[in-house]
PDB file of C-alpha atoms in Angstrom:
ATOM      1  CA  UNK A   1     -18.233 -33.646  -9.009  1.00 78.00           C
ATOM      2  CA  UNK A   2     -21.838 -32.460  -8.503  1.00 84.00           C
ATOM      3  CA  UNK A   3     -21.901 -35.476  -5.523  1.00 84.00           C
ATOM      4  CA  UNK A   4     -19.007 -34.315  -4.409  1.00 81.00           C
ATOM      5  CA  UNK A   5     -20.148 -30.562  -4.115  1.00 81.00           C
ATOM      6  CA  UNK A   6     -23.217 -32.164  -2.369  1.00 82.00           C
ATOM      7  CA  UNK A   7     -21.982 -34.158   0.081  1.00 80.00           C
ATOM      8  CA  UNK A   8     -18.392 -32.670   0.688  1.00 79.00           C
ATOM      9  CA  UNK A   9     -18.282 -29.150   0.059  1.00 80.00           C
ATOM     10  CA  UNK A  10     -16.948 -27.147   3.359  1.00 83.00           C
ATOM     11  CA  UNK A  11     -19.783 -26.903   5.950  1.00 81.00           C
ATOM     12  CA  UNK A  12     -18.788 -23.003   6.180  1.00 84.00           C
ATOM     13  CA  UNK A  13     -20.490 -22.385   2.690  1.00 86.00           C
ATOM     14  CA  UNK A  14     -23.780 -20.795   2.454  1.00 90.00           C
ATOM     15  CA  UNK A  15     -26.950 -22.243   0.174  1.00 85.00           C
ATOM     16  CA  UNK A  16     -26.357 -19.578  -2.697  1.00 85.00           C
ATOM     17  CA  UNK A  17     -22.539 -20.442  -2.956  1.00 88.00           C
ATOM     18  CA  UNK A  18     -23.137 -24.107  -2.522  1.00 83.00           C
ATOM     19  CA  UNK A  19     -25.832 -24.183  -5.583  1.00 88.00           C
ATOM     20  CA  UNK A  20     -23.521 -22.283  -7.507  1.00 87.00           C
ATOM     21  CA  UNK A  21     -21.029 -24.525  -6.669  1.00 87.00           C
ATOM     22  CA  UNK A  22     -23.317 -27.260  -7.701  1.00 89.00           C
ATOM     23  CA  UNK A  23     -23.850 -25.500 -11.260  1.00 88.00           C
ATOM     24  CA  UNK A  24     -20.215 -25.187 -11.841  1.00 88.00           C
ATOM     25  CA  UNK A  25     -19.853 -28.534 -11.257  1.00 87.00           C
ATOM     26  CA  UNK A  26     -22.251 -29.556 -13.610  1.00 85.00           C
ATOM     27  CA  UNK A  27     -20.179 -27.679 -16.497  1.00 83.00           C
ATOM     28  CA  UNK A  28     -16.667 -28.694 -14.842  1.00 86.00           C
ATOM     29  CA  UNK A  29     -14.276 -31.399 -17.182  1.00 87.00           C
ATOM     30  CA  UNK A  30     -14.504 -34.234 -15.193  1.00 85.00           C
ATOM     31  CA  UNK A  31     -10.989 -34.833 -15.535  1.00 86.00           C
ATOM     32  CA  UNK A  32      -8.938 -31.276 -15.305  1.00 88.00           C
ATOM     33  CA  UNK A  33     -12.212 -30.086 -12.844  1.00 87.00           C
ATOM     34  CA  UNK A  34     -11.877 -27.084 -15.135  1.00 89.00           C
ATOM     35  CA  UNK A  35     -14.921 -24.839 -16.303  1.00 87.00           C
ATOM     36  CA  UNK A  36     -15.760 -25.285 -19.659  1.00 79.00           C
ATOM     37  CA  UNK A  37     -17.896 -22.217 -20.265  1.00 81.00           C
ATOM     38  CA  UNK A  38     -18.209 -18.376 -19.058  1.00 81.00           C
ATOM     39  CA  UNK A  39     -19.815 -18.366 -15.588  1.00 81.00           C
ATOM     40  CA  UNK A  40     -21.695 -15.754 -16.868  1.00 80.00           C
ATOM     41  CA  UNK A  41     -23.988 -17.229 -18.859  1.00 83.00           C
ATOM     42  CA  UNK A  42     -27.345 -16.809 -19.073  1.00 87.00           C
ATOM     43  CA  UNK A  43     -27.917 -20.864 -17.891  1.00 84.00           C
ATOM     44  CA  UNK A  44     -25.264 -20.060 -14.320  1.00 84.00           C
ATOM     45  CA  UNK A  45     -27.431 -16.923 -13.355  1.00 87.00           C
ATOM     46  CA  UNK A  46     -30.526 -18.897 -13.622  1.00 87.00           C
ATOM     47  CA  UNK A  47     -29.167 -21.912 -12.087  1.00 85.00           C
ATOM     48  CA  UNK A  48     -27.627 -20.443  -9.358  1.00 85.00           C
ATOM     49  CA  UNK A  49     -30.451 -18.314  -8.809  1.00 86.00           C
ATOM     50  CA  UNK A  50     -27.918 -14.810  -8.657  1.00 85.00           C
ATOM     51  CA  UNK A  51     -27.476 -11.904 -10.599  1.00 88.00           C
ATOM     52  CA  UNK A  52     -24.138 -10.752 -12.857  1.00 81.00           C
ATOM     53  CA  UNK A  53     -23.574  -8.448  -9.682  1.00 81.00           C
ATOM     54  CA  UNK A  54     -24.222 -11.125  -7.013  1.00 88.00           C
ATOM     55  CA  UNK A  55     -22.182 -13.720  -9.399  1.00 85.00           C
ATOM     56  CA  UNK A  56     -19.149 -12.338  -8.634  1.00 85.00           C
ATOM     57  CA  UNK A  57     -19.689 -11.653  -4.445  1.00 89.00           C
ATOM     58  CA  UNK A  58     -20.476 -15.461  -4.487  1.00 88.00           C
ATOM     59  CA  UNK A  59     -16.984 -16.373  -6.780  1.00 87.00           C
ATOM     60  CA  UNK A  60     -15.157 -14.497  -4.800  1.00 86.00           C
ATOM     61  CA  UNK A  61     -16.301 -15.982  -1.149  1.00 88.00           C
ATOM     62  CA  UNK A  62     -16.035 -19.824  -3.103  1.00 87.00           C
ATOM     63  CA  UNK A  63     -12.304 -18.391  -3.525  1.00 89.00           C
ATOM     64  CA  UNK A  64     -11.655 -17.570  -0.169  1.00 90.00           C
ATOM     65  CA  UNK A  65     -13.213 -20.479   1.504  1.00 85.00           C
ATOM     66  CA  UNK A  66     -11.032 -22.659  -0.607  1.00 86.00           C
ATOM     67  CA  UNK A  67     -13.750 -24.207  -2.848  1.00 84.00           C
ATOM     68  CA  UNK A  68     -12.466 -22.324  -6.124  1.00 85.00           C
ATOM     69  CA  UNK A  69      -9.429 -21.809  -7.712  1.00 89.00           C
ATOM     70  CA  UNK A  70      -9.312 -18.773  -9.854  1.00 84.00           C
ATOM     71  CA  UNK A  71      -7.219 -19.833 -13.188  1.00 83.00           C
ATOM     72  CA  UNK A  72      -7.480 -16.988 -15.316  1.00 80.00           C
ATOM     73  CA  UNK A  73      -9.607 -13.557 -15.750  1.00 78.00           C
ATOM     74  CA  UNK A  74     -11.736 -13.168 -18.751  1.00 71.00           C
ATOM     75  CA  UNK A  75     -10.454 -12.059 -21.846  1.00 70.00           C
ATOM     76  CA  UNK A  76     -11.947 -10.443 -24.669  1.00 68.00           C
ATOM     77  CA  UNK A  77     -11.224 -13.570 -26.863  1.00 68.00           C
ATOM     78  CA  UNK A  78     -11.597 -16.065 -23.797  1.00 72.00           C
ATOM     79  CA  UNK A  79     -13.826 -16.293 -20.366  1.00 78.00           C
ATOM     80  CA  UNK A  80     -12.584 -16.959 -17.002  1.00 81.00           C
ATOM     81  CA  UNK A  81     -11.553 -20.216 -15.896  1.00 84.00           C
ATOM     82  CA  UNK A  82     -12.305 -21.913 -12.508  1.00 88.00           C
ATOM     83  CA  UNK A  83     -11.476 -25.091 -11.157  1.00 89.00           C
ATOM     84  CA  UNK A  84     -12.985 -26.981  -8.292  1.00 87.00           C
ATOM     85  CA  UNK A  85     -11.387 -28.009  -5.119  1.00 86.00           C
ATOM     86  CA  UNK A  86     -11.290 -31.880  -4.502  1.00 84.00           C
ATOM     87  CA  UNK A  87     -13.575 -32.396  -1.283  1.00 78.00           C
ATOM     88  CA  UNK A  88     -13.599 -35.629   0.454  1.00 72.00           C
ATOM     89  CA  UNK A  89     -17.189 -37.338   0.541  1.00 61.00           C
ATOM     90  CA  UNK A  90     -18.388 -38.637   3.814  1.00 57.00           C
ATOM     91  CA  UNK A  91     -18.398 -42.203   2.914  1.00 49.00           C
ATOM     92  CA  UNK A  92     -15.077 -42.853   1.939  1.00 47.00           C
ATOM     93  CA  UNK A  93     -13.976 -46.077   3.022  1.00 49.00           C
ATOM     94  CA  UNK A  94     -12.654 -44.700   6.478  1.00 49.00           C
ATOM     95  CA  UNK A  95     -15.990 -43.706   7.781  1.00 50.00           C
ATOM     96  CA  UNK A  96     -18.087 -46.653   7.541  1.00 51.00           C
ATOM     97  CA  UNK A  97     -21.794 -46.618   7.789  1.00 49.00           C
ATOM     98  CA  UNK A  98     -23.079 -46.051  11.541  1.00 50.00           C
ATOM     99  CA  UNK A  99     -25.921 -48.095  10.478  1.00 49.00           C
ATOM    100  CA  UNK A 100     -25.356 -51.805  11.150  1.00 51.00           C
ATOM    101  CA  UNK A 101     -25.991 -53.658   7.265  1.00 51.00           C
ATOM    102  CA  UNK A 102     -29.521 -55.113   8.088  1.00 50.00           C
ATOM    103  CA  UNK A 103     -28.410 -57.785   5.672  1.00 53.00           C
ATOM    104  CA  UNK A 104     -25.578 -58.969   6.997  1.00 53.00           C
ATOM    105  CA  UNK A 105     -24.998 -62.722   8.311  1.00 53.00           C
ATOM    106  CA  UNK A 106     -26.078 -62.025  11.806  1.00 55.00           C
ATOM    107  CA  UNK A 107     -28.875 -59.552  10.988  1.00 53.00           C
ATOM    108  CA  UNK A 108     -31.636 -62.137   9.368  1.00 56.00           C
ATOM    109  CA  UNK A 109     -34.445 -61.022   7.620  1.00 53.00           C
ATOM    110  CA  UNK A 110     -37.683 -60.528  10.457  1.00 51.00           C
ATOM    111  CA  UNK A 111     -40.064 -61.003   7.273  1.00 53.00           C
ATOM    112  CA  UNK A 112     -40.999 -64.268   7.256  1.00 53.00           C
ATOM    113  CA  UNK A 113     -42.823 -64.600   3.923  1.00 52.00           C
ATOM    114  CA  UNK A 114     -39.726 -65.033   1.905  1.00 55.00           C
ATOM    115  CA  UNK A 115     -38.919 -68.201   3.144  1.00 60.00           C
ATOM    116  CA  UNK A 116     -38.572 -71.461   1.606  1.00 60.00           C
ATOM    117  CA  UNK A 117     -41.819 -72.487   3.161  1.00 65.00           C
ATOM    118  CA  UNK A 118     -43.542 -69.622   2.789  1.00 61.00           C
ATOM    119  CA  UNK A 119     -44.818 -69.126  -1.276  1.00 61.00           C
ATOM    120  CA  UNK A 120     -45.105 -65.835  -2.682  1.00 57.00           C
ATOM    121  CA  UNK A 121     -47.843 -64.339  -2.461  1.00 56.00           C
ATOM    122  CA  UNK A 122     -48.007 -62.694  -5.788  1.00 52.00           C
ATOM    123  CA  UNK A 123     -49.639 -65.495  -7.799  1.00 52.00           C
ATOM    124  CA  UNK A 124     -47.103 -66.696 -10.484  1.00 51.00           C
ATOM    125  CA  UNK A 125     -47.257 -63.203 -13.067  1.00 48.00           C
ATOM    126  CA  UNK A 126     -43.614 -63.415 -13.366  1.00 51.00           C
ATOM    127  CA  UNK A 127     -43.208 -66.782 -14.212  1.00 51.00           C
ATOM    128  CA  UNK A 128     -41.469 -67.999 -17.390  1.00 50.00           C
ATOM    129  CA  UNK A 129     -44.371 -69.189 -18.915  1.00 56.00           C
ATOM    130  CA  UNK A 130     -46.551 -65.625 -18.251  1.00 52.00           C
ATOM    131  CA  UNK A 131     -44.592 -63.010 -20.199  1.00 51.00           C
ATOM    132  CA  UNK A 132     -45.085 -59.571 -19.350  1.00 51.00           C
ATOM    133  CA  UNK A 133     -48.758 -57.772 -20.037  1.00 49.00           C
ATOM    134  CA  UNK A 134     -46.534 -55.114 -21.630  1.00 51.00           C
ATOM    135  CA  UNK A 135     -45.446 -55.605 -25.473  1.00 49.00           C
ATOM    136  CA  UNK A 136     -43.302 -52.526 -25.663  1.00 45.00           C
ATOM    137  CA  UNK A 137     -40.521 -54.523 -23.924  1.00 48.00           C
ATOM    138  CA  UNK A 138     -40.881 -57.531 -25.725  1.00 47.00           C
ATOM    139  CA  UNK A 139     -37.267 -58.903 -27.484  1.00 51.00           C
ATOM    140  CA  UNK A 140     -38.679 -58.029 -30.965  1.00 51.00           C
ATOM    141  CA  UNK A 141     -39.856 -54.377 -30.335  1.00 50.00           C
ATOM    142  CA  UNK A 142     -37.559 -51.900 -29.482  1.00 55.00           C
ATOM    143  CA  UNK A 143     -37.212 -49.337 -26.925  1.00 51.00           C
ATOM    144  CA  UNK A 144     -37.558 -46.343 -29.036  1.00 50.00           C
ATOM    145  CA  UNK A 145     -35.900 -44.206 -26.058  1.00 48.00           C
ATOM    146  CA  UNK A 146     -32.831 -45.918 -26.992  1.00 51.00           C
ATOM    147  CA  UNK A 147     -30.864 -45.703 -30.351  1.00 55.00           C
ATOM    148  CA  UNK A 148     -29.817 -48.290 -32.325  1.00 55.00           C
ATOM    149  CA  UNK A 149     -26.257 -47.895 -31.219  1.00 54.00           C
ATOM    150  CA  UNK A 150     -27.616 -48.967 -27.705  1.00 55.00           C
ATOM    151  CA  UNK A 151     -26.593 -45.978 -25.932  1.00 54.00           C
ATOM    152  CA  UNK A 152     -29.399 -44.309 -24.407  1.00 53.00           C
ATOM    153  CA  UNK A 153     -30.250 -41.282 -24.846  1.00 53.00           C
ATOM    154  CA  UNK A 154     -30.405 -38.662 -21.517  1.00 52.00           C
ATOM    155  CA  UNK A 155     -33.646 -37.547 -20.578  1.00 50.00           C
ATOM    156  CA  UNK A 156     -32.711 -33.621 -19.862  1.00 51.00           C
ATOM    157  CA  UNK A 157     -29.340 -33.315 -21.471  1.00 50.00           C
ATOM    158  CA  UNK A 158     -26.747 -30.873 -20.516  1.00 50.00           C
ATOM    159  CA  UNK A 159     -26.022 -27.831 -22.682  1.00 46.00           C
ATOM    160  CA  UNK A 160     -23.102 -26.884 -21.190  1.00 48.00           C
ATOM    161  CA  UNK A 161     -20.406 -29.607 -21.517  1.00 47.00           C
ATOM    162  CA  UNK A 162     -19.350 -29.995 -25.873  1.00 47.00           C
ATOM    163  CA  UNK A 163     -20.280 -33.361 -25.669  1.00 48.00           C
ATOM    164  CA  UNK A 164     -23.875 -32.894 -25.162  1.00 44.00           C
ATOM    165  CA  UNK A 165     -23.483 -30.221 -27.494  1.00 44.00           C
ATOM    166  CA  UNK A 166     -21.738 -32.328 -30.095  1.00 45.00           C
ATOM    167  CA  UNK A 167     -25.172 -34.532 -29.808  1.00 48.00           C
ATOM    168  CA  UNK A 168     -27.449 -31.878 -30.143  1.00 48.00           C
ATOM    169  CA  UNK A 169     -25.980 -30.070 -33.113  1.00 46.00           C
ATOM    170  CA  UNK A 170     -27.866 -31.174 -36.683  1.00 50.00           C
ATOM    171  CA  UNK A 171     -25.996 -32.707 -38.914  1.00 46.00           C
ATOM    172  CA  UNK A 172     -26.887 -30.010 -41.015  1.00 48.00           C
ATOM    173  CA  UNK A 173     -24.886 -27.667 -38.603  1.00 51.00           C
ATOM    174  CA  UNK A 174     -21.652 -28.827 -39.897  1.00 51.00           C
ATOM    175  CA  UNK A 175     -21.114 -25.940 -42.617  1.00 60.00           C
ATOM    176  CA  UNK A 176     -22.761 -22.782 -40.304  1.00 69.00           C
ATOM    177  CA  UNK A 177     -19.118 -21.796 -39.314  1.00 79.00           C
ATOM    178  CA  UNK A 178     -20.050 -20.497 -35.965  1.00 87.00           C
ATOM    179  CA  UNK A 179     -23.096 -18.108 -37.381  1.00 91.00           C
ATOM    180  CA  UNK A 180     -26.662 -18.616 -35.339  1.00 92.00           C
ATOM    181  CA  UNK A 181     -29.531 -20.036 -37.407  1.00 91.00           C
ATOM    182  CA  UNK A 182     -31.454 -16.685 -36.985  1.00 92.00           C
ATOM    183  CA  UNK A 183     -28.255 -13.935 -38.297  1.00 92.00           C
ATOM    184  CA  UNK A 184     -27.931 -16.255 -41.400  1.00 93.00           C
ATOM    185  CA  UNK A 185     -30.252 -14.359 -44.020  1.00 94.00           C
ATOM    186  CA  UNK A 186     -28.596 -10.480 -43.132  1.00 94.00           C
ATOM    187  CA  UNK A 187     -24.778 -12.725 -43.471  1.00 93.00           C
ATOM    188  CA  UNK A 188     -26.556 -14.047 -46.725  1.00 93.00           C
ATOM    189  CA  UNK A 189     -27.983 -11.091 -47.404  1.00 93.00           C
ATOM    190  CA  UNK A 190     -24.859  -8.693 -47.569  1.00 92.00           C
ATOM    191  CA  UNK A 191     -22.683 -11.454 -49.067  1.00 93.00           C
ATOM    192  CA  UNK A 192     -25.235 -11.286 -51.951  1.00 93.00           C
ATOM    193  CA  UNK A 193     -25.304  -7.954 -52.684  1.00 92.00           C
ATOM    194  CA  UNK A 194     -21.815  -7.579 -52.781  1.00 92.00           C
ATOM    195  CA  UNK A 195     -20.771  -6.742 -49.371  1.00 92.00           C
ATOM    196  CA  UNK A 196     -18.089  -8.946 -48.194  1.00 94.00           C
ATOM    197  CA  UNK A 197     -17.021  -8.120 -44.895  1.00 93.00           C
ATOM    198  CA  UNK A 198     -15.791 -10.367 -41.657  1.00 94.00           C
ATOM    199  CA  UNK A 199     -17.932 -11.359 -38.889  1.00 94.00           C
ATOM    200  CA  UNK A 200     -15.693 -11.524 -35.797  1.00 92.00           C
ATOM    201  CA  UNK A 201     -18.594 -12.631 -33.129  1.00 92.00           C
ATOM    202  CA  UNK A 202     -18.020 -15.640 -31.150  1.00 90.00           C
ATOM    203  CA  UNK A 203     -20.715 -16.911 -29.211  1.00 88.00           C
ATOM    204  CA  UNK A 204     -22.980 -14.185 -26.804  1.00 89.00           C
ATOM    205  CA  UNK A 205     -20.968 -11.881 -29.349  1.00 91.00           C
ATOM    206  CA  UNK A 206     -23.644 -12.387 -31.295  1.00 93.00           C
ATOM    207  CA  UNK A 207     -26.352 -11.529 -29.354  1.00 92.00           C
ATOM    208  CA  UNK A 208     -26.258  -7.912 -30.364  1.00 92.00           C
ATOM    209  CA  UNK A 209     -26.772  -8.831 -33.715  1.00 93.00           C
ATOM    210  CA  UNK A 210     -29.844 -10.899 -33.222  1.00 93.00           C
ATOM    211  CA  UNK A 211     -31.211  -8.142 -31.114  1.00 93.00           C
ATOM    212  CA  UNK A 212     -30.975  -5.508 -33.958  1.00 93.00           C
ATOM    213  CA  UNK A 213     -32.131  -8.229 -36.379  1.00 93.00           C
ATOM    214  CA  UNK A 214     -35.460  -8.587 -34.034  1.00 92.00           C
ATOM    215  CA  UNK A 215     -35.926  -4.995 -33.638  1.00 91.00           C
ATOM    216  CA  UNK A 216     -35.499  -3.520 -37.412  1.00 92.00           C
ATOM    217  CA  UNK A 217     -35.265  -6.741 -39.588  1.00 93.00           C
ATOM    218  CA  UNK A 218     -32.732  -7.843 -41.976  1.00 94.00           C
ATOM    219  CA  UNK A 219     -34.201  -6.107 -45.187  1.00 94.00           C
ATOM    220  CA  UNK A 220     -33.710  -2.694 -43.708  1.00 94.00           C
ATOM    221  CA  UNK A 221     -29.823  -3.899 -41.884  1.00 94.00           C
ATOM    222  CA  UNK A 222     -28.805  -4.908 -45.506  1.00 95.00           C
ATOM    223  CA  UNK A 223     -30.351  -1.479 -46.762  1.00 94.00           C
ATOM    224  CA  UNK A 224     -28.142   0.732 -44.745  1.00 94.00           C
ATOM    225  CA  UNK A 225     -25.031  -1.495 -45.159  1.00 94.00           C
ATOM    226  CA  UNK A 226     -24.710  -1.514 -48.838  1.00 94.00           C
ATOM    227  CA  UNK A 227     -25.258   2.403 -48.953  1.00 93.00           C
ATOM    228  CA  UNK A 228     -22.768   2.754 -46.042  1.00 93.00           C
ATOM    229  CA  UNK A 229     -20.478   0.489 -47.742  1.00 92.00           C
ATOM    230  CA  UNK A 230     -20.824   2.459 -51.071  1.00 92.00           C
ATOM    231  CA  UNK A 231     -19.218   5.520 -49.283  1.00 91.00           C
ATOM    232  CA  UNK A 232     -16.156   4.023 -47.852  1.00 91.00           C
ATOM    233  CA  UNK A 233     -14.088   0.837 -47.275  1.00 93.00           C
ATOM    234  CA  UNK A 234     -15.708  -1.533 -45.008  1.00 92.00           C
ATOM    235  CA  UNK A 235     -14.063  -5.009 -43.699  1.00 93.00           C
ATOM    236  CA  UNK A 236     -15.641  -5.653 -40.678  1.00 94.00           C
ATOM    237  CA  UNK A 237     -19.518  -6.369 -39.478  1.00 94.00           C
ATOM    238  CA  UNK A 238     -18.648  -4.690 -36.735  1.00 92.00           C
ATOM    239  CA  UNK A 239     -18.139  -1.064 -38.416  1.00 94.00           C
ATOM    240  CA  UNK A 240     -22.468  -1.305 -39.312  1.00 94.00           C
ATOM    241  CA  UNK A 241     -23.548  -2.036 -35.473  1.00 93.00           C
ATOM    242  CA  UNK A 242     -23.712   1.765 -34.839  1.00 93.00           C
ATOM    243  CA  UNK A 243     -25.605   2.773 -37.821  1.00 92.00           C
ATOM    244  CA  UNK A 244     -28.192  -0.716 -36.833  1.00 93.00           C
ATOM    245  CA  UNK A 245     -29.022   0.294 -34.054  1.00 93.00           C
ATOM    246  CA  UNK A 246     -30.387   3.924 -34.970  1.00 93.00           C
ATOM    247  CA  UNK A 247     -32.255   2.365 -37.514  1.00 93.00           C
ATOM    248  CA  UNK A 248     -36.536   2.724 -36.845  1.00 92.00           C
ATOM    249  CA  UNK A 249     -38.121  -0.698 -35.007  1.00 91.00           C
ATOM    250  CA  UNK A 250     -40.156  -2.669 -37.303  1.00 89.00           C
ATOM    251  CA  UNK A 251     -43.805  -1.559 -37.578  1.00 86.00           C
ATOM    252  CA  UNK A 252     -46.378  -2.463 -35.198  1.00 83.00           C
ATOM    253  CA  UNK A 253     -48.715  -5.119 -36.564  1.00 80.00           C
ATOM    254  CA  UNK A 254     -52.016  -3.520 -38.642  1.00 75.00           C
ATOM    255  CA  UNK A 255     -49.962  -0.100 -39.252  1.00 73.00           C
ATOM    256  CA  UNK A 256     -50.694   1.392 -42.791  1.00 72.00           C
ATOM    257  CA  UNK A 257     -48.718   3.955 -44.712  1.00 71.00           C
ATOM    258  CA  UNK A 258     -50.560   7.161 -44.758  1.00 70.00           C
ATOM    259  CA  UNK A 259     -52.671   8.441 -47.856  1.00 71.00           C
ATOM    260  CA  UNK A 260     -51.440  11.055 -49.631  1.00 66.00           C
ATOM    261  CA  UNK A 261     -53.553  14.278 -50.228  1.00 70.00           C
ATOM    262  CA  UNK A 262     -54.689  14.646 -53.919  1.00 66.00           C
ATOM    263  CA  UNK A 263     -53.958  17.424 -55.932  1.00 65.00           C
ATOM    264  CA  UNK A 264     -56.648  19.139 -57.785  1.00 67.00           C
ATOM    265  CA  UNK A 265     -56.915  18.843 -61.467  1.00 66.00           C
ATOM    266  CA  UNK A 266     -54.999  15.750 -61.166  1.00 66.00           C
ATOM    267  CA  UNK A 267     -51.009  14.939 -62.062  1.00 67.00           C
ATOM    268  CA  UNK A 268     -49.770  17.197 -64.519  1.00 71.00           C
ATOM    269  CA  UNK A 269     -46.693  16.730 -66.405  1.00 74.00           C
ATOM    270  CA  UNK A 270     -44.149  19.406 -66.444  1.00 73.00           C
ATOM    271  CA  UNK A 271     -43.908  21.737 -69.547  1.00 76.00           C
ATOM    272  CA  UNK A 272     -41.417  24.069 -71.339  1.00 74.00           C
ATOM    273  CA  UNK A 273     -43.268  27.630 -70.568  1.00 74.00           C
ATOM    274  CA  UNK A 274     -43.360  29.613 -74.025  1.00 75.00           C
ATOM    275  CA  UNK A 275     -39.975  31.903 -75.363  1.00 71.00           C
ATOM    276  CA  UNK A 276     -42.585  34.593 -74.124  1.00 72.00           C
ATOM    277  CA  UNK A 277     -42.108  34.287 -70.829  1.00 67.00           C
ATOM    278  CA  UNK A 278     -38.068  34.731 -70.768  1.00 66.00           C
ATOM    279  CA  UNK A 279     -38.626  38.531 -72.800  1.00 67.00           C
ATOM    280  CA  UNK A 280     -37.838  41.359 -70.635  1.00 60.00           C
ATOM    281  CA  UNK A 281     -39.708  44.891 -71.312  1.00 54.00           C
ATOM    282  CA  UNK A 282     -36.747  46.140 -73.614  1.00 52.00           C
ATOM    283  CA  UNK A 283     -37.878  44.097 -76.075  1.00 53.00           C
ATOM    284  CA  UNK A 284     -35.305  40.950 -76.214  1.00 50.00           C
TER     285      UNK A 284
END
């Protein structure tokens, strides 16, 4: 699909909608030509060099000029779905080539130092009896770029489609039910100290999360949830995000508490004063 947004996409399209054409492409199912992701993520914008704003100028002309279908709106539990136009490429077999095949029966080679008579020029290096100067492709060593199930691995794969991210993912991965690496210790944390609540975030969901986690830390996030929870019934993560975020930042690096002023003559502890002191003048 990405050769066919190249080559075949409607001339009337401009560079930003054909790149973001391209980019939607990329994270298209190859078979429905269905989006798998939201176009807004942050990979789209940056691929399609655009902003959220300018996104949705550039969807909306792709819709008009025919090379977008708009499936469904986002969703609060689902993004929007778009699926690309078929576009003919220009060398389907009903356009040939305007360039004659130079190696075609009638067109003979004009260099001369491949034939018969002629002898290479290039010594005999690739002979059968001089094996390659390189051991690293040698029968017995091998290619380390390409796993022992002999399928090789991609150079810069593609973290938009669930297959590359089904190779990606660590096996250890399996049992992090949907939670980032990063919000673990505060969903560890709470859970710990007694707090059981749900976590309802689903993918950039999250991201609010790990921005409060960044900003005031996890010790201080499980802090104010246990007291908060200790006041009233709590069953969702969601009911803390308010209180998070008016929590203090974390310290700047090399801050110290502040010393206390001493009190002269030192700590004292506190005493009964004498029955003396509660007599009135009457004589009580």
């Amino acid at each position: 699909m990405i050769v066919e947004a190249l080559q075949g996409a409607p001339e009337a399209l401009t560079h930003r909608e054909k790149l973001l054409l391209v980019v939607l492409a990329e994270d298209a199912n190859d078979d429905t030509r269905i989006t798998w992701n939201s176009v807004e993520r942050p990979e789209v914008l940056r691929g399609a060099k655009v902003s959220r704003s300018q996104l949705y100028a550039v969807l909306k002309s792709l819709t008009a000029k025919g090379a977008l279908t708009k499936l469904s709106a986002g969703q609060k539990n689902g993004s929007a779905k778009y699926k690309i136009a078929t576009f003919e490429t220009p060398q389907c077999p009903k356009i040939p080539d305007a360039e004659r095949p130079p190696q075609c029966p009638g067109s003979p080679d004009t260099d001369d130092t491949q034939r018969p008579e002629n002898p290479d020029t290039d010594g005999e290096a690739q002979c059968p009896e001089n094996a390659d100067t390189d051991p690293s492709q040698c029968q017995e060593i091998r290619d380390v770029s390409v796993p022992e199930s002999g399928t090789p691995t991609p150079l810069y794969p593609s973290s938009t489609t669930p297959s590359a991210s089904r190779q990606e993912a660590p096996a250890s991965d399996a049992h992090g039910y949907g939670i980032p690496e990063a919000a673990r210790p505060l969903v560890d944390g709470l859970t710990a100290a007694g707090v059981i609540v749900r976590w309802p975030f689903k993918g950039n969901g999250w991201f609010p999360v790990l921005a409060l986690i960044d900003k005031t830390g996890v010790p201080a996030m499980v802090d104010h949830a246990v007291k908060a929870a200790s006041r009233t019934p709590v069953d969702s993560a969601r009911y803390f995000i308010r209180g998070w975020s008016e929590l203090p930042p974390l310290p700047l690096p090399g801050a110290h508490r502040p010393q206390l002023r001493a009190v002269s003559g030192g700590y004292q502890p506190f005493q009964c004063p004498p029955e003396s002191a509660y007599l009135n003048d009457q004589g009580f």
